PDB file of C-alpha atoms in Angstrom:
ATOM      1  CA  UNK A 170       6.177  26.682 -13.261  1.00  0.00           C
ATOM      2  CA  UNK A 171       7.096  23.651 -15.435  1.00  0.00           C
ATOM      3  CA  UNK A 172       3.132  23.689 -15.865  1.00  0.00           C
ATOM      4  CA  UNK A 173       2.878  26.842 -17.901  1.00  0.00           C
ATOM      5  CA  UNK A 174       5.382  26.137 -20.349  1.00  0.00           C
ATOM      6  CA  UNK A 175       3.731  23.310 -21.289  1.00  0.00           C
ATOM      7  CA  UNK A 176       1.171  25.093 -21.836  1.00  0.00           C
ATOM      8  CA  UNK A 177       3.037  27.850 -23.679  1.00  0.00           C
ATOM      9  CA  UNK A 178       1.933  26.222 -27.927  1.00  0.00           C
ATOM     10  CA  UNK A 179      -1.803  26.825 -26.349  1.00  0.00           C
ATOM     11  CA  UNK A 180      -1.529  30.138 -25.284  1.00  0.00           C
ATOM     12  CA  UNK A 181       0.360  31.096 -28.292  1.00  0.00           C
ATOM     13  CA  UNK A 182      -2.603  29.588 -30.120  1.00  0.00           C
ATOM     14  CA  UNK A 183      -5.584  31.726 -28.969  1.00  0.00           C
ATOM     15  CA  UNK A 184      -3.155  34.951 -28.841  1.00  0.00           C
ATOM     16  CA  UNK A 185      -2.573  33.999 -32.922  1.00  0.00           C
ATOM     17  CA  UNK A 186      -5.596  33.077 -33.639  1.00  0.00           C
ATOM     18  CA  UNK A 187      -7.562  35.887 -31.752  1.00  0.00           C
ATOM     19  CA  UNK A 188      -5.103  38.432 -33.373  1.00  0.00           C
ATOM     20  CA  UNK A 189      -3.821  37.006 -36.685  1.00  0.00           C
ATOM     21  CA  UNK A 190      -5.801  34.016 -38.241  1.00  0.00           C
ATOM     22  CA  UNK A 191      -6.622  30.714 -36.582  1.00  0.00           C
ATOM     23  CA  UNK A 192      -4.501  29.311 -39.370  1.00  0.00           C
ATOM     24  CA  UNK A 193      -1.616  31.029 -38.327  1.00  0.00           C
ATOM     25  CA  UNK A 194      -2.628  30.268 -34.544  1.00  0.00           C
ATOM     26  CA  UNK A 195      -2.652  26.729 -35.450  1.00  0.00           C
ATOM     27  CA  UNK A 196       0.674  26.463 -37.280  1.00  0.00           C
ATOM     28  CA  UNK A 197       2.500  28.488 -34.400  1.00  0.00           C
ATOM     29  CA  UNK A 198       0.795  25.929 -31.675  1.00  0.00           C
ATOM     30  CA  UNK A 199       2.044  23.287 -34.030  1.00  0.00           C
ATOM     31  CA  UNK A 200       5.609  24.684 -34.204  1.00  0.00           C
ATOM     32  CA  UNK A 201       6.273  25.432 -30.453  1.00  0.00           C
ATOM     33  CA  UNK A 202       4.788  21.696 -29.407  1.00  0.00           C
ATOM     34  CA  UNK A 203       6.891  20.350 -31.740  1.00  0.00           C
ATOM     35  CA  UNK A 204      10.147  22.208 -30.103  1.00  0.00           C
ATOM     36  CA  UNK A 205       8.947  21.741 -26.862  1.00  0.00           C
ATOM     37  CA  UNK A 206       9.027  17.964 -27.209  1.00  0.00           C
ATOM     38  CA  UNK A 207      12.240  18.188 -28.952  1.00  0.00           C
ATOM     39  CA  UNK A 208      13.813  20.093 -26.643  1.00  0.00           C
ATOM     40  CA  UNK A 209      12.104  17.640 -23.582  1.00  0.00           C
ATOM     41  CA  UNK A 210      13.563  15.031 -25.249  1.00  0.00           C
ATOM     42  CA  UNK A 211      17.398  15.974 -25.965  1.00  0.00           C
ATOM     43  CA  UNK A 212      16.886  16.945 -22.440  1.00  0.00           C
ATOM     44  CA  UNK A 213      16.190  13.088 -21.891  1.00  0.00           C
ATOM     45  CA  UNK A 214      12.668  13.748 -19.939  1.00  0.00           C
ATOM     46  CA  UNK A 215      10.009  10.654 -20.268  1.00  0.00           C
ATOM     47  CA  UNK A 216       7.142  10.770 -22.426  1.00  0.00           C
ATOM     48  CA  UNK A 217       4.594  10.734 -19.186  1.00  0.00           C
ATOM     49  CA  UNK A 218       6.767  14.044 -18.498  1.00  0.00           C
ATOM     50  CA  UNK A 219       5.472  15.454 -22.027  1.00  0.00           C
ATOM     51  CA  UNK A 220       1.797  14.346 -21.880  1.00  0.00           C
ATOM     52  CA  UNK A 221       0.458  17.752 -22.705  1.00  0.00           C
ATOM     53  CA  UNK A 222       3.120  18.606 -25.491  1.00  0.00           C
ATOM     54  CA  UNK A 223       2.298  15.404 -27.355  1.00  0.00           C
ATOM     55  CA  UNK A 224      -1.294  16.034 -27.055  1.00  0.00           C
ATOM     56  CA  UNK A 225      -0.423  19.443 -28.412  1.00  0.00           C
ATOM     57  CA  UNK A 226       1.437  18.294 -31.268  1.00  0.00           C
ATOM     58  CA  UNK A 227      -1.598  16.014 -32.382  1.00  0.00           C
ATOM     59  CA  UNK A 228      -4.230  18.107 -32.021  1.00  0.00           C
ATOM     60  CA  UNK A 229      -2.688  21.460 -34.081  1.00  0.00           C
ATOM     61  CA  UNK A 230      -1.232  19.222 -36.340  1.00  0.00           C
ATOM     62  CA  UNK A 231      -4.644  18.011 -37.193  1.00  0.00           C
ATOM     63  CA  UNK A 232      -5.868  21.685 -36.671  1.00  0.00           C
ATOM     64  CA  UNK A 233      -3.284  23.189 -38.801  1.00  0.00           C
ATOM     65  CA  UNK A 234      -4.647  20.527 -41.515  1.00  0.00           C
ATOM     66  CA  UNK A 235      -8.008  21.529 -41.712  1.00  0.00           C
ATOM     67  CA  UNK A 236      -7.346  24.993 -41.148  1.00  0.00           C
ATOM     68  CA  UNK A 237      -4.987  25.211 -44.016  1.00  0.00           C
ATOM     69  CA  UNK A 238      -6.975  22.451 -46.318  1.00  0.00           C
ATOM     70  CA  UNK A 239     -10.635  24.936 -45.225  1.00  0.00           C
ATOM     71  CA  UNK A 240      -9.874  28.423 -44.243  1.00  0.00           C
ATOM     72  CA  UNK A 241     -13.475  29.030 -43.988  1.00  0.00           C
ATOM     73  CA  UNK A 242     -14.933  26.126 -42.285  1.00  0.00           C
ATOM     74  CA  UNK A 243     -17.424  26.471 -40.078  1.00  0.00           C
ATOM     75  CA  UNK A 244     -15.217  25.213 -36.740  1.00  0.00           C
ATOM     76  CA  UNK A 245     -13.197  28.557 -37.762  1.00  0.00           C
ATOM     77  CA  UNK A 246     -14.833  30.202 -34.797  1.00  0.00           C
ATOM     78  CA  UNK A 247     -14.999  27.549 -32.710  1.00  0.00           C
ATOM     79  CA  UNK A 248     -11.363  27.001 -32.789  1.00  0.00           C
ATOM     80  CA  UNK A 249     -10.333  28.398 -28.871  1.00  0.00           C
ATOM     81  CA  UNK A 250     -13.258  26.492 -27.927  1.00  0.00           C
ATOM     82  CA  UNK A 251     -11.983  23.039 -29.740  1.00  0.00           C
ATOM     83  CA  UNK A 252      -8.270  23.830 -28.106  1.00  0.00           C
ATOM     84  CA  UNK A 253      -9.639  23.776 -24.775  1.00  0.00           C
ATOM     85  CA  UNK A 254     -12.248  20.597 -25.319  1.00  0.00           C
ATOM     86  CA  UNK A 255      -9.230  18.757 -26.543  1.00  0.00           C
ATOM     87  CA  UNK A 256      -6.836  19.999 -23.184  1.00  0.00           C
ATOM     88  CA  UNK A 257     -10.293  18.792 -21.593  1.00  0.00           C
ATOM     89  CA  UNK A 258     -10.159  15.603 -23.192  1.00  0.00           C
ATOM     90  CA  UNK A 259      -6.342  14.739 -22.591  1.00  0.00           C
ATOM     91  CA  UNK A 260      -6.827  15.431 -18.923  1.00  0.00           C
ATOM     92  CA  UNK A 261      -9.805  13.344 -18.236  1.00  0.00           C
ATOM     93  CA  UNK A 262      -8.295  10.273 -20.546  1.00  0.00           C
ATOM     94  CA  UNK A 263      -5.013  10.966 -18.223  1.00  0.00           C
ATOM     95  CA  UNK A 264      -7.216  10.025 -15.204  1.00  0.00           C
ATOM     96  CA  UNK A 265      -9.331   7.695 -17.015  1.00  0.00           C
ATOM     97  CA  UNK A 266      -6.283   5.601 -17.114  1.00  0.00           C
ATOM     98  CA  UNK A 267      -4.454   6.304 -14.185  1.00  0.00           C
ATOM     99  CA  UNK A 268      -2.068   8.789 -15.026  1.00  0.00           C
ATOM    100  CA  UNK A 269      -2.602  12.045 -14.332  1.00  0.00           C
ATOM    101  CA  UNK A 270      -0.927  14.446 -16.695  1.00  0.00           C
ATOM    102  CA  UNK A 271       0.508  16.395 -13.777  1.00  0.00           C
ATOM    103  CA  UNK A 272       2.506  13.095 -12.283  1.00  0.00           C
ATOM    104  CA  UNK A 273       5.327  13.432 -14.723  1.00  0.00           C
ATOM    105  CA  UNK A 274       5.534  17.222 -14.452  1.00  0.00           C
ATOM    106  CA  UNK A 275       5.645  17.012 -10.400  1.00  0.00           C
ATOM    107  CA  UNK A 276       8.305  14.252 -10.969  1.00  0.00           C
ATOM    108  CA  UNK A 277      10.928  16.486 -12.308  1.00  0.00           C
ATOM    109  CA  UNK A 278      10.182  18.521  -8.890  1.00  0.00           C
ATOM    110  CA  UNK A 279      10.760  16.076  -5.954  1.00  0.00           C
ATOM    111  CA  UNK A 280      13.002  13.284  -5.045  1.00  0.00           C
ATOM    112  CA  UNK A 281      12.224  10.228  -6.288  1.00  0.00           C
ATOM    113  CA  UNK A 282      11.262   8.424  -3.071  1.00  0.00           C
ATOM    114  CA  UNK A 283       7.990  10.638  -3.451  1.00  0.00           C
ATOM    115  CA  UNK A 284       6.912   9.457  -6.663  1.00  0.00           C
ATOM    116  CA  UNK A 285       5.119   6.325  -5.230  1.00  0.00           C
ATOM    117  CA  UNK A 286       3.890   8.214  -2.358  1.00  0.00           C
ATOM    118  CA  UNK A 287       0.050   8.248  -2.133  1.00  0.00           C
ATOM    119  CA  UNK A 288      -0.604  11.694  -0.960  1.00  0.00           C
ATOM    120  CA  UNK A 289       1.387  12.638  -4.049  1.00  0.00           C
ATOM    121  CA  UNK A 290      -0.790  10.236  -5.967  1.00  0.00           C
ATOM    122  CA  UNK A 291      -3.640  11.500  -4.818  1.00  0.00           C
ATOM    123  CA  UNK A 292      -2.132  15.196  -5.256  1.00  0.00           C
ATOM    124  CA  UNK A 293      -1.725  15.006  -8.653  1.00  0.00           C
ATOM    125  CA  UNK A 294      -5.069  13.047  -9.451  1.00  0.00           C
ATOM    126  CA  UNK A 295      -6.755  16.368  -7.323  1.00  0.00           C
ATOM    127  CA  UNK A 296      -4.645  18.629  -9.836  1.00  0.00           C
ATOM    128  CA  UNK A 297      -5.328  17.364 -12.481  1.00  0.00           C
ATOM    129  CA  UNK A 298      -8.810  16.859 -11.812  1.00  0.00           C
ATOM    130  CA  UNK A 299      -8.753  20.658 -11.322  1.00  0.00           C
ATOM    131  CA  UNK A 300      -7.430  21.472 -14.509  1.00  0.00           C
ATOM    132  CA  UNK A 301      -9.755  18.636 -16.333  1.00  0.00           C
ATOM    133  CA  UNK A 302     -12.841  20.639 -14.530  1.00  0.00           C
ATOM    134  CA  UNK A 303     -11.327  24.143 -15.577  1.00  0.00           C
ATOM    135  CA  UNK A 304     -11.014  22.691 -19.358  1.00  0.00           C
ATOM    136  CA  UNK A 305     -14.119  21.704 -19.806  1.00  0.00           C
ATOM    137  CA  UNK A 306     -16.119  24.669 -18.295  1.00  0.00           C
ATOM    138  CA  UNK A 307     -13.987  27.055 -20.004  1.00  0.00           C
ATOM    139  CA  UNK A 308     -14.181  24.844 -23.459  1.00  0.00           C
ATOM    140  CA  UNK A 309     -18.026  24.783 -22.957  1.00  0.00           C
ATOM    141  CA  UNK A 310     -18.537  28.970 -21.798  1.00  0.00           C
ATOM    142  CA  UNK A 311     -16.470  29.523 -24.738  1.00  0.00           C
ATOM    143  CA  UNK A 312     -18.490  27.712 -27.380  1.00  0.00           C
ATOM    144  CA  UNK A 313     -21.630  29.557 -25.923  1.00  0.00           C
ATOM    145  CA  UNK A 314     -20.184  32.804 -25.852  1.00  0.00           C
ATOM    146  CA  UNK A 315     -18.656  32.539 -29.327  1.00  0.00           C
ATOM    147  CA  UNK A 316     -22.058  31.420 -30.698  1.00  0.00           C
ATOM    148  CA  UNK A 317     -24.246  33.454 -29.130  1.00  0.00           C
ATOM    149  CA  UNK A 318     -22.144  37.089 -28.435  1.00  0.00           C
ATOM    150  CA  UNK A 319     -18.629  36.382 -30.570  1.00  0.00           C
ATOM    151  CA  UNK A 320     -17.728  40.047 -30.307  1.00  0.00           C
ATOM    152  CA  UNK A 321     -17.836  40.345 -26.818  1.00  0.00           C
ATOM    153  CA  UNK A 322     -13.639  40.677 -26.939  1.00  0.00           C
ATOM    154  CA  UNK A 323     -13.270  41.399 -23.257  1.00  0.00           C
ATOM    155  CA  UNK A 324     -15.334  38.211 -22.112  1.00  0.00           C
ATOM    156  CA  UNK A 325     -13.982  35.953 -24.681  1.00  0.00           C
ATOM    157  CA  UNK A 326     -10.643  36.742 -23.425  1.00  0.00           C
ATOM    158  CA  UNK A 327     -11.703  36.832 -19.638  1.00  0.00           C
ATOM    159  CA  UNK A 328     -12.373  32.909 -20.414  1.00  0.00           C
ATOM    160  CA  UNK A 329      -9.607  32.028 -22.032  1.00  0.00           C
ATOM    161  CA  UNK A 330      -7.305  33.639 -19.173  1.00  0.00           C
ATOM    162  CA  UNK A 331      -9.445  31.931 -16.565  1.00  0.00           C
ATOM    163  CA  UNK A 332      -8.986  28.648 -18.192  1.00  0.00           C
ATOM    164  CA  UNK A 333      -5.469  28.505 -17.496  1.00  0.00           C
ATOM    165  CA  UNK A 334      -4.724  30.812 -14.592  1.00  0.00           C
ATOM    166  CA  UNK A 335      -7.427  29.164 -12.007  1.00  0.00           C
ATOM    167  CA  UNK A 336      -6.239  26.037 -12.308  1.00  0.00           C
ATOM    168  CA  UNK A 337      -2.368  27.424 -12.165  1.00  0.00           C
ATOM    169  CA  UNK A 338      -3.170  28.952  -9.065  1.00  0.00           C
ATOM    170  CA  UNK A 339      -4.526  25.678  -7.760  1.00  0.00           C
ATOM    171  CA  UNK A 340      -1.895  23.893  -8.618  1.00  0.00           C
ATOM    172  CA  UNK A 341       0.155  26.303  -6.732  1.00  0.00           C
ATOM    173  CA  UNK A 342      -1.021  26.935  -3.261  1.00  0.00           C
ATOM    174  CA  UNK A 343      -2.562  23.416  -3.487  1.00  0.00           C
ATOM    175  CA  UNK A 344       0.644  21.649  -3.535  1.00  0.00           C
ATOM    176  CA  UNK A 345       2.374  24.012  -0.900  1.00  0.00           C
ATOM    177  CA  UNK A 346      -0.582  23.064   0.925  1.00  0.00           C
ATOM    178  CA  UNK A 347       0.031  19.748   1.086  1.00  0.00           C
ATOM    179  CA  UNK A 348       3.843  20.079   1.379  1.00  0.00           C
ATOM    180  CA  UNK A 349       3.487  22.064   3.832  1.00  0.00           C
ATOM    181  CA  UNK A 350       0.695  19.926   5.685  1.00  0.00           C
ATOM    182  CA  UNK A 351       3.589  16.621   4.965  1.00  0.00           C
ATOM    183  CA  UNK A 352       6.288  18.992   7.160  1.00  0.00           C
ATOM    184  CA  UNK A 353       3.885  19.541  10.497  1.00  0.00           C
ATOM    185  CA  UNK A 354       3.630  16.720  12.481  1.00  0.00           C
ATOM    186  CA  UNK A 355      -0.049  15.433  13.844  1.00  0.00           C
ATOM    187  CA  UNK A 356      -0.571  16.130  17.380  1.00  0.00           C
ATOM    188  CA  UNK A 357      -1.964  13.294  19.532  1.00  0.00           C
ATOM    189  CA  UNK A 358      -5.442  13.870  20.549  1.00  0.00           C
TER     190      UNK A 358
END
């Protein structure tokens, strides 16, 4: 589940900001993607192992900024939304140039004569396509439900769940799908 911890600085973003104040939200995704690099790197982990956390760091550093410098701007409510466009964004520019954010996570979890593997290429480019896809329709349902219903609690939080478990459960029985698939040799025709 290396996945989820990276993911840990969002969550604790839309719990903050849902509960507390999306300044707050910000500035406690800020502080947890900043310790989560820190601690990847005295751990000595690469930055491709860190994509997500360094994406995090940017983007509620520069949230935390306007949030601070305009408590009431008018992106206030669109905050969760922007948090998930920007996860969108960081996955499809992963792909875009070859890297899939997932490939240094999946790294740290098999030997390194798989790394250069194509199936595990093409794993990870299917993962992370997965969780680019999940992003952006999550990013985009949220935006609409915020504008047009942004009480409706239950459904606001049924999308931001969604957002992140789909794609986790992908990435789980997808890749022991594949293991598993690697293990069984093809029978001759």
């Amino acid at each position: 589940m290396g996945y989820l911890r990276s993911f840990l600085p969002w969550i604790a973003f839309a719990v903050v900001a849902t509960e507390i104040d999306w300044r707050y939200g910000a500035l406690a995704g800020l502080v947890l993607s900043t310790g989560l690099v820190a601690a990847e790197r005295r751990a000595g982990r690469p930055a491709d192992r860190m994509v997500v956390e360094l994406s995090s760091g940017v983007f509620f550093a520069l949230l935390a900024t306007l949030a601070f410098a305009a408590p009431d701007s008018p992106l206030e409510p669109y905050s969760t939304a922007l948090s998930l466009g920007w996860l969108a964004l960081t996955a499809w520019g992963s792909l875009a140039v070859r890297r899939p954010f997932t490939l240094g996570i999946a790294r740290t979890m098999v030997p390194s004569q798989v790394w250069e593997n194509p199936v595990f290429l093409r794993t990870n480019v299917i993962i992370t396509a997965v969780w680019a896809a999940s992003f952006t329709v999550n990013a985009v349902l949220l935006a609409a439900l915020l504008a047009v219903v942004p009480h409706a609690l239950t459904a606001i939080i049924a999308v931001k769940v969604c957002g992140f478990a789909v794609p986790a459960l992908f990435t789980m029985r997808y890749s022991r799908a594949v293991a598993a698939r690697r293990r069984v040799p093809a029978v001759a025709a």
